[in-house]
């Protein structure tokens, strides 16, 4: 199957906190004002932020908690140690999305907002396809859950037959709230280097890459 065919099939619609990070919010965050990544127009609410040798992953935890947005790291970026970097910075009354953009650029990373999920990835990496999510909103919390059992539950919930390559033995860890079920399904697969095809009422899950990403999990 070509990469283009995979993109087309995917796009189908379905019915520890950092001690060294100090964040002071100037006012409430408005999620509707969030821009697409890599923009020079920043509309987020201003924040004050002081960083001294802060771990990048801990910083992202804070941003995820602040915004209520799901942060996810693309597998290849994680495989290259993207979250292990230390950050020193000082911001005063700066739009939070500008702060995030500059911190990530300083670490050699960029971000793309896809619906309610903010993907962190390396420059030049393109997220596959345009996705439209129309499923009912669900909450899902998993910790080292066997993918085959999880997919059996999703099959019962959605009515789709879900076939997982028997060679896949992935354990799933996510904490997602009020997201469409099809976006949850998509996110779980992508951060684990997996993908799927959709034909009639059958979803076939396969391994796309050996690298695995992760959801940034607020505590």
PDB file of C-alpha atoms in Angstrom:
ATOM      1  CA  UNK A   1       0.000   0.000   0.000  1.00  0.00           C
ATOM      2  CA  UNK A   2       1.395   3.398  -0.973  1.00  0.00           C
ATOM      3  CA  UNK A   3       1.804   6.211   1.570  1.00  0.00           C
ATOM      4  CA  UNK A   4      -0.790   8.252  -0.328  1.00  0.00           C
ATOM      5  CA  UNK A   5      -3.330   5.432  -0.101  1.00  0.00           C
ATOM      6  CA  UNK A   6      -2.671   5.150   3.618  1.00  0.00           C
ATOM      7  CA  UNK A   7      -3.272   8.873   4.059  1.00  0.00           C
ATOM      8  CA  UNK A   8      -6.550   8.690   2.178  1.00  0.00           C
ATOM      9  CA  UNK A   9      -7.791   5.799   4.258  1.00  0.00           C
ATOM     10  CA  UNK A  10      -6.813   7.443   7.506  1.00  0.00           C
ATOM     11  CA  UNK A  11      -8.679  10.638   6.720  1.00  0.00           C
ATOM     12  CA  UNK A  12     -12.053   8.917   6.556  1.00  0.00           C
ATOM     13  CA  UNK A  13     -14.527  10.117   9.199  1.00  0.00           C
ATOM     14  CA  UNK A  14     -16.050   7.763  11.741  1.00  0.00           C
ATOM     15  CA  UNK A  15     -19.705   8.118  13.117  1.00  0.00           C
ATOM     16  CA  UNK A  16       6.041  15.216  37.443  1.00  0.00           C
ATOM     17  CA  UNK A  17       5.974  18.896  37.755  1.00  0.00           C
ATOM     18  CA  UNK A  18       9.274  20.872  37.320  1.00  0.00           C
ATOM     19  CA  UNK A  19      10.488  22.425  40.559  1.00  0.00           C
ATOM     20  CA  UNK A  20      12.560  24.897  38.577  1.00  0.00           C
ATOM     21  CA  UNK A  21       9.575  26.159  36.602  1.00  0.00           C
ATOM     22  CA  UNK A  22       7.598  29.140  37.837  1.00  0.00           C
ATOM     23  CA  UNK A  23       4.477  29.998  35.897  1.00  0.00           C
ATOM     24  CA  UNK A  24       2.291  32.942  36.824  1.00  0.00           C
ATOM     25  CA  UNK A  25      -0.872  33.337  34.783  1.00  0.00           C
ATOM     26  CA  UNK A  26      -1.877  36.884  34.019  1.00  0.00           C
ATOM     27  CA  UNK A  27      -5.420  35.883  33.105  1.00  0.00           C
ATOM     28  CA  UNK A  28      -7.528  32.901  32.062  1.00  0.00           C
ATOM     29  CA  UNK A  29      -6.463  30.974  28.976  1.00  0.00           C
ATOM     30  CA  UNK A  30      -8.788  31.057  25.982  1.00  0.00           C
ATOM     31  CA  UNK A  31      -8.396  27.884  23.951  1.00  0.00           C
ATOM     32  CA  UNK A  32     -10.282  29.299  20.977  1.00  0.00           C
ATOM     33  CA  UNK A  33      -7.458  31.775  20.376  1.00  0.00           C
ATOM     34  CA  UNK A  34      -4.801  29.110  19.821  1.00  0.00           C
ATOM     35  CA  UNK A  35      -3.009  29.489  16.460  1.00  0.00           C
ATOM     36  CA  UNK A  36      -1.602  26.800  14.231  1.00  0.00           C
ATOM     37  CA  UNK A  37       2.051  26.017  14.994  1.00  0.00           C
ATOM     38  CA  UNK A  38       4.994  27.762  13.369  1.00  0.00           C
ATOM     39  CA  UNK A  39       3.083  31.021  13.067  1.00  0.00           C
ATOM     40  CA  UNK A  40       4.377  34.496  13.781  1.00  0.00           C
ATOM     41  CA  UNK A  41       0.971  35.673  14.999  1.00  0.00           C
ATOM     42  CA  UNK A  42       0.488  34.800  18.649  1.00  0.00           C
ATOM     43  CA  UNK A  43      -2.827  35.307  20.384  1.00  0.00           C
ATOM     44  CA  UNK A  44      -2.447  33.364  23.632  1.00  0.00           C
ATOM     45  CA  UNK A  45      -2.912  35.064  26.973  1.00  0.00           C
ATOM     46  CA  UNK A  46       0.245  36.627  28.448  1.00  0.00           C
ATOM     47  CA  UNK A  47       2.179  34.746  31.100  1.00  0.00           C
ATOM     48  CA  UNK A  48       5.284  35.281  33.174  1.00  0.00           C
ATOM     49  CA  UNK A  49       7.699  32.375  33.063  1.00  0.00           C
ATOM     50  CA  UNK A  50      11.086  31.847  34.692  1.00  0.00           C
ATOM     51  CA  UNK A  51      13.114  28.769  33.791  1.00  0.00           C
ATOM     52  CA  UNK A  52      16.436  27.705  35.280  1.00  0.00           C
ATOM     53  CA  UNK A  53      17.758  24.385  34.012  1.00  0.00           C
ATOM     54  CA  UNK A  54      14.232  23.088  33.593  1.00  0.00           C
ATOM     55  CA  UNK A  55      13.629  19.782  31.860  1.00  0.00           C
ATOM     56  CA  UNK A  56      11.716  20.273  28.615  1.00  0.00           C
ATOM     57  CA  UNK A  57       9.248  17.492  29.368  1.00  0.00           C
ATOM     58  CA  UNK A  58       8.360  19.098  32.705  1.00  0.00           C
ATOM     59  CA  UNK A  59       7.812  22.421  30.958  1.00  0.00           C
ATOM     60  CA  UNK A  60       5.421  20.778  28.517  1.00  0.00           C
ATOM     61  CA  UNK A  61       3.542  19.172  31.396  1.00  0.00           C
ATOM     62  CA  UNK A  62       2.949  22.661  32.770  1.00  0.00           C
ATOM     63  CA  UNK A  63       1.736  23.953  29.427  1.00  0.00           C
ATOM     64  CA  UNK A  64      -0.622  21.011  28.987  1.00  0.00           C
ATOM     65  CA  UNK A  65      -2.092  21.622  32.438  1.00  0.00           C
ATOM     66  CA  UNK A  66      -2.378  25.340  31.762  1.00  0.00           C
ATOM     67  CA  UNK A  67      -4.197  25.014  28.459  1.00  0.00           C
ATOM     68  CA  UNK A  68      -6.126  21.771  28.838  1.00  0.00           C
ATOM     69  CA  UNK A  69      -4.762  20.740  25.442  1.00  0.00           C
ATOM     70  CA  UNK A  70      -3.357  17.252  24.826  1.00  0.00           C
ATOM     71  CA  UNK A  71       0.373  17.395  24.070  1.00  0.00           C
ATOM     72  CA  UNK A  72       1.833  14.492  22.093  1.00  0.00           C
ATOM     73  CA  UNK A  73       5.396  13.888  20.927  1.00  0.00           C
ATOM     74  CA  UNK A  74       5.921  12.369  17.498  1.00  0.00           C
ATOM     75  CA  UNK A  75       7.863   9.078  17.688  1.00  0.00           C
ATOM     76  CA  UNK A  76      10.991  10.112  15.789  1.00  0.00           C
ATOM     77  CA  UNK A  77      11.416  13.270  17.878  1.00  0.00           C
ATOM     78  CA  UNK A  78      11.193  11.236  21.056  1.00  0.00           C
ATOM     79  CA  UNK A  79      13.627   8.644  19.714  1.00  0.00           C
ATOM     80  CA  UNK A  80      16.174  11.449  19.236  1.00  0.00           C
ATOM     81  CA  UNK A  81      15.910  12.526  22.881  1.00  0.00           C
ATOM     82  CA  UNK A  82      13.819  15.621  22.263  1.00  0.00           C
ATOM     83  CA  UNK A  83      12.431  15.815  25.801  1.00  0.00           C
ATOM     84  CA  UNK A  84      15.751  15.477  27.639  1.00  0.00           C
ATOM     85  CA  UNK A  85      16.959  19.007  26.980  1.00  0.00           C
ATOM     86  CA  UNK A  86      17.390  21.675  29.670  1.00  0.00           C
ATOM     87  CA  UNK A  87      15.949  25.150  29.252  1.00  0.00           C
ATOM     88  CA  UNK A  88      16.897  28.534  30.712  1.00  0.00           C
ATOM     89  CA  UNK A  89      14.606  31.450  29.900  1.00  0.00           C
ATOM     90  CA  UNK A  90      12.816  34.465  31.296  1.00  0.00           C
ATOM     91  CA  UNK A  91       9.551  35.843  29.947  1.00  0.00           C
ATOM     92  CA  UNK A  92       7.376  38.684  31.198  1.00  0.00           C
ATOM     93  CA  UNK A  93       3.809  39.171  29.962  1.00  0.00           C
ATOM     94  CA  UNK A  94       4.453  37.213  26.781  1.00  0.00           C
ATOM     95  CA  UNK A  95       1.724  35.278  24.906  1.00  0.00           C
ATOM     96  CA  UNK A  96       1.910  31.690  26.094  1.00  0.00           C
ATOM     97  CA  UNK A  97       1.871  30.308  22.548  1.00  0.00           C
ATOM     98  CA  UNK A  98       4.856  32.509  21.666  1.00  0.00           C
ATOM     99  CA  UNK A  99       6.699  31.244  24.738  1.00  0.00           C
ATOM    100  CA  UNK A 100       5.982  27.653  23.742  1.00  0.00           C
ATOM    101  CA  UNK A 101       7.017  28.302  20.145  1.00  0.00           C
ATOM    102  CA  UNK A 102      10.350  29.861  21.140  1.00  0.00           C
ATOM    103  CA  UNK A 103      11.172  27.198  23.722  1.00  0.00           C
ATOM    104  CA  UNK A 104      10.544  24.421  21.214  1.00  0.00           C
ATOM    105  CA  UNK A 105      12.502  26.168  18.467  1.00  0.00           C
ATOM    106  CA  UNK A 106      15.399  26.514  20.889  1.00  0.00           C
ATOM    107  CA  UNK A 107      15.272  22.746  21.319  1.00  0.00           C
ATOM    108  CA  UNK A 108      15.188  22.190  17.559  1.00  0.00           C
ATOM    109  CA  UNK A 109      11.482  21.345  17.548  1.00  0.00           C
ATOM    110  CA  UNK A 110       8.244  22.745  16.162  1.00  0.00           C
ATOM    111  CA  UNK A 111       4.576  22.131  16.877  1.00  0.00           C
ATOM    112  CA  UNK A 112       1.346  21.623  14.970  1.00  0.00           C
ATOM    113  CA  UNK A 113      -2.152  21.845  16.394  1.00  0.00           C
ATOM    114  CA  UNK A 114      -4.476  19.140  15.125  1.00  0.00           C
ATOM    115  CA  UNK A 115      -7.943  19.698  16.524  1.00  0.00           C
ATOM    116  CA  UNK A 116      -7.417  19.383  20.307  1.00  0.00           C
ATOM    117  CA  UNK A 117      -4.039  17.670  20.104  1.00  0.00           C
ATOM    118  CA  UNK A 118      -0.785  19.632  19.918  1.00  0.00           C
ATOM    119  CA  UNK A 119       1.874  17.558  18.180  1.00  0.00           C
ATOM    120  CA  UNK A 120       5.547  18.229  18.895  1.00  0.00           C
ATOM    121  CA  UNK A 121       7.883  17.145  16.130  1.00  0.00           C
ATOM    122  CA  UNK A 122      11.098  17.864  14.287  1.00  0.00           C
ATOM    123  CA  UNK A 123      11.195  20.462  11.483  1.00  0.00           C
ATOM    124  CA  UNK A 124      10.407  18.920   8.118  1.00  0.00           C
ATOM    125  CA  UNK A 125       8.276  16.154   9.588  1.00  0.00           C
ATOM    126  CA  UNK A 126       4.759  16.286   8.151  1.00  0.00           C
ATOM    127  CA  UNK A 127       1.819  14.753   9.961  1.00  0.00           C
ATOM    128  CA  UNK A 128       0.076  12.350   7.600  1.00  0.00           C
ATOM    129  CA  UNK A 129      -3.162  13.461   6.029  1.00  0.00           C
ATOM    130  CA  UNK A 130      -6.012  15.713   7.075  1.00  0.00           C
ATOM    131  CA  UNK A 131      -8.052  14.126   9.797  1.00  0.00           C
ATOM    132  CA  UNK A 132     -11.667  14.846  10.641  1.00  0.00           C
ATOM    133  CA  UNK A 133     -12.995  13.457  13.905  1.00  0.00           C
ATOM    134  CA  UNK A 134     -16.726  13.073  14.430  1.00  0.00           C
ATOM    135  CA  UNK A 135     -17.061  10.382  17.112  1.00  0.00           C
ATOM    136  CA  UNK A 136     -18.768  10.812  20.443  1.00  0.00           C
ATOM    137  CA  UNK A 137     -16.695  12.377  23.200  1.00  0.00           C
ATOM    138  CA  UNK A 138     -15.110   9.912  25.618  1.00  0.00           C
ATOM    139  CA  UNK A 139     -12.650   9.837  28.507  1.00  0.00           C
ATOM    140  CA  UNK A 140      -9.945   7.202  28.487  1.00  0.00           C
ATOM    141  CA  UNK A 141      -7.215   6.480  31.020  1.00  0.00           C
ATOM    142  CA  UNK A 142      -4.851   3.592  30.383  1.00  0.00           C
ATOM    143  CA  UNK A 143      -1.611   2.543  32.028  1.00  0.00           C
ATOM    144  CA  UNK A 144       0.368  -0.239  30.361  1.00  0.00           C
ATOM    145  CA  UNK A 145      -2.810  -1.752  28.930  1.00  0.00           C
ATOM    146  CA  UNK A 146      -2.522  -4.583  26.414  1.00  0.00           C
ATOM    147  CA  UNK A 147      -3.413  -3.271  22.970  1.00  0.00           C
ATOM    148  CA  UNK A 148      -5.393  -6.372  22.024  1.00  0.00           C
ATOM    149  CA  UNK A 149      -7.702  -6.009  25.026  1.00  0.00           C
ATOM    150  CA  UNK A 150      -8.095  -2.280  24.416  1.00  0.00           C
ATOM    151  CA  UNK A 151      -9.049  -2.850  20.792  1.00  0.00           C
ATOM    152  CA  UNK A 152     -11.623  -5.458  21.792  1.00  0.00           C
ATOM    153  CA  UNK A 153     -13.275  -2.825  23.972  1.00  0.00           C
ATOM    154  CA  UNK A 154     -13.144  -0.252  21.189  1.00  0.00           C
ATOM    155  CA  UNK A 155     -14.748  -2.770  18.865  1.00  0.00           C
ATOM    156  CA  UNK A 156     -17.663  -3.210  21.264  1.00  0.00           C
ATOM    157  CA  UNK A 157     -18.049   0.544  21.738  1.00  0.00           C
ATOM    158  CA  UNK A 158     -17.867   1.495  18.066  1.00  0.00           C
ATOM    159  CA  UNK A 159     -19.341  -1.470  16.226  1.00  0.00           C
ATOM    160  CA  UNK A 160     -16.252  -1.722  14.009  1.00  0.00           C
ATOM    161  CA  UNK A 161     -14.273  -4.922  13.643  1.00  0.00           C
ATOM    162  CA  UNK A 162     -10.737  -4.091  14.724  1.00  0.00           C
ATOM    163  CA  UNK A 163      -7.969  -6.419  13.613  1.00  0.00           C
ATOM    164  CA  UNK A 164      -4.529  -5.986  15.185  1.00  0.00           C
ATOM    165  CA  UNK A 165      -1.448  -7.526  13.608  1.00  0.00           C
ATOM    166  CA  UNK A 166      -0.694 -10.487  15.901  1.00  0.00           C
ATOM    167  CA  UNK A 167       2.975  -9.498  16.024  1.00  0.00           C
ATOM    168  CA  UNK A 168       2.139  -6.254  17.835  1.00  0.00           C
ATOM    169  CA  UNK A 169       2.550  -6.542  21.605  1.00  0.00           C
ATOM    170  CA  UNK A 170       2.307  -2.864  22.552  1.00  0.00           C
ATOM    171  CA  UNK A 171       1.228  -1.592  25.980  1.00  0.00           C
ATOM    172  CA  UNK A 172      -0.848   1.588  25.848  1.00  0.00           C
ATOM    173  CA  UNK A 173      -0.594   4.498  28.307  1.00  0.00           C
ATOM    174  CA  UNK A 174      -2.801   7.566  27.783  1.00  0.00           C
ATOM    175  CA  UNK A 175      -4.983   9.934  29.778  1.00  0.00           C
ATOM    176  CA  UNK A 176      -7.487  11.634  27.486  1.00  0.00           C
ATOM    177  CA  UNK A 177     -10.587  13.589  28.384  1.00  0.00           C
ATOM    178  CA  UNK A 178     -13.513  14.724  26.280  1.00  0.00           C
ATOM    179  CA  UNK A 179     -12.082  13.839  22.897  1.00  0.00           C
ATOM    180  CA  UNK A 180     -13.931  12.148  20.014  1.00  0.00           C
ATOM    181  CA  UNK A 181     -13.455   8.402  20.234  1.00  0.00           C
ATOM    182  CA  UNK A 182     -11.971   8.269  16.724  1.00  0.00           C
ATOM    183  CA  UNK A 183      -9.394  10.892  17.676  1.00  0.00           C
ATOM    184  CA  UNK A 184      -8.533   8.891  20.789  1.00  0.00           C
ATOM    185  CA  UNK A 185      -8.119   5.793  18.638  1.00  0.00           C
ATOM    186  CA  UNK A 186      -5.944   7.664  16.155  1.00  0.00           C
ATOM    187  CA  UNK A 187      -3.774   9.250  18.857  1.00  0.00           C
ATOM    188  CA  UNK A 188      -3.165   5.975  20.707  1.00  0.00           C
ATOM    189  CA  UNK A 189      -1.881   4.371  17.541  1.00  0.00           C
ATOM    190  CA  UNK A 190       0.266   7.236  16.307  1.00  0.00           C
ATOM    191  CA  UNK A 191       2.205   7.763  19.531  1.00  0.00           C
ATOM    192  CA  UNK A 192       3.010   4.070  19.507  1.00  0.00           C
ATOM    193  CA  UNK A 193       4.352   3.992  15.961  1.00  0.00           C
ATOM    194  CA  UNK A 194       1.199   2.309  14.677  1.00  0.00           C
ATOM    195  CA  UNK A 195      -1.229   3.091  11.877  1.00  0.00           C
ATOM    196  CA  UNK A 196      -4.447   1.659  10.460  1.00  0.00           C
ATOM    197  CA  UNK A 197      -6.419   1.151   7.283  1.00  0.00           C
ATOM    198  CA  UNK A 198     -10.185   1.376   7.050  1.00  0.00           C
ATOM    199  CA  UNK A 199     -12.199  -0.779   4.695  1.00  0.00           C
ATOM    200  CA  UNK A 200     -15.949  -1.183   5.071  1.00  0.00           C
ATOM    201  CA  UNK A 201     -16.485  -1.853   8.790  1.00  0.00           C
ATOM    202  CA  UNK A 202     -13.003  -3.231   9.428  1.00  0.00           C
ATOM    203  CA  UNK A 203     -10.092  -1.288  10.932  1.00  0.00           C
ATOM    204  CA  UNK A 204      -6.751  -3.042  10.462  1.00  0.00           C
ATOM    205  CA  UNK A 205      -3.949  -1.962  12.805  1.00  0.00           C
ATOM    206  CA  UNK A 206      -0.340  -2.426  11.752  1.00  0.00           C
ATOM    207  CA  UNK A 207       3.126  -1.216  12.780  1.00  0.00           C
ATOM    208  CA  UNK A 208       4.366   1.750  10.774  1.00  0.00           C
ATOM    209  CA  UNK A 209       7.623   2.443  12.651  1.00  0.00           C
ATOM    210  CA  UNK A 210       9.564   0.827  15.473  1.00  0.00           C
ATOM    211  CA  UNK A 211       9.949   4.196  17.227  1.00  0.00           C
ATOM    212  CA  UNK A 212       7.389   5.201  19.838  1.00  0.00           C
ATOM    213  CA  UNK A 213       6.287   8.643  20.974  1.00  0.00           C
ATOM    214  CA  UNK A 214       4.237   9.584  23.996  1.00  0.00           C
ATOM    215  CA  UNK A 215       1.493  11.732  25.370  1.00  0.00           C
ATOM    216  CA  UNK A 216       2.743  14.364  27.800  1.00  0.00           C
ATOM    217  CA  UNK A 217       0.875  13.345  30.936  1.00  0.00           C
ATOM    218  CA  UNK A 218       0.075  16.031  33.511  1.00  0.00           C
ATOM    219  CA  UNK A 219       0.252  14.744  37.064  1.00  0.00           C
TER     220      UNK A 219
END
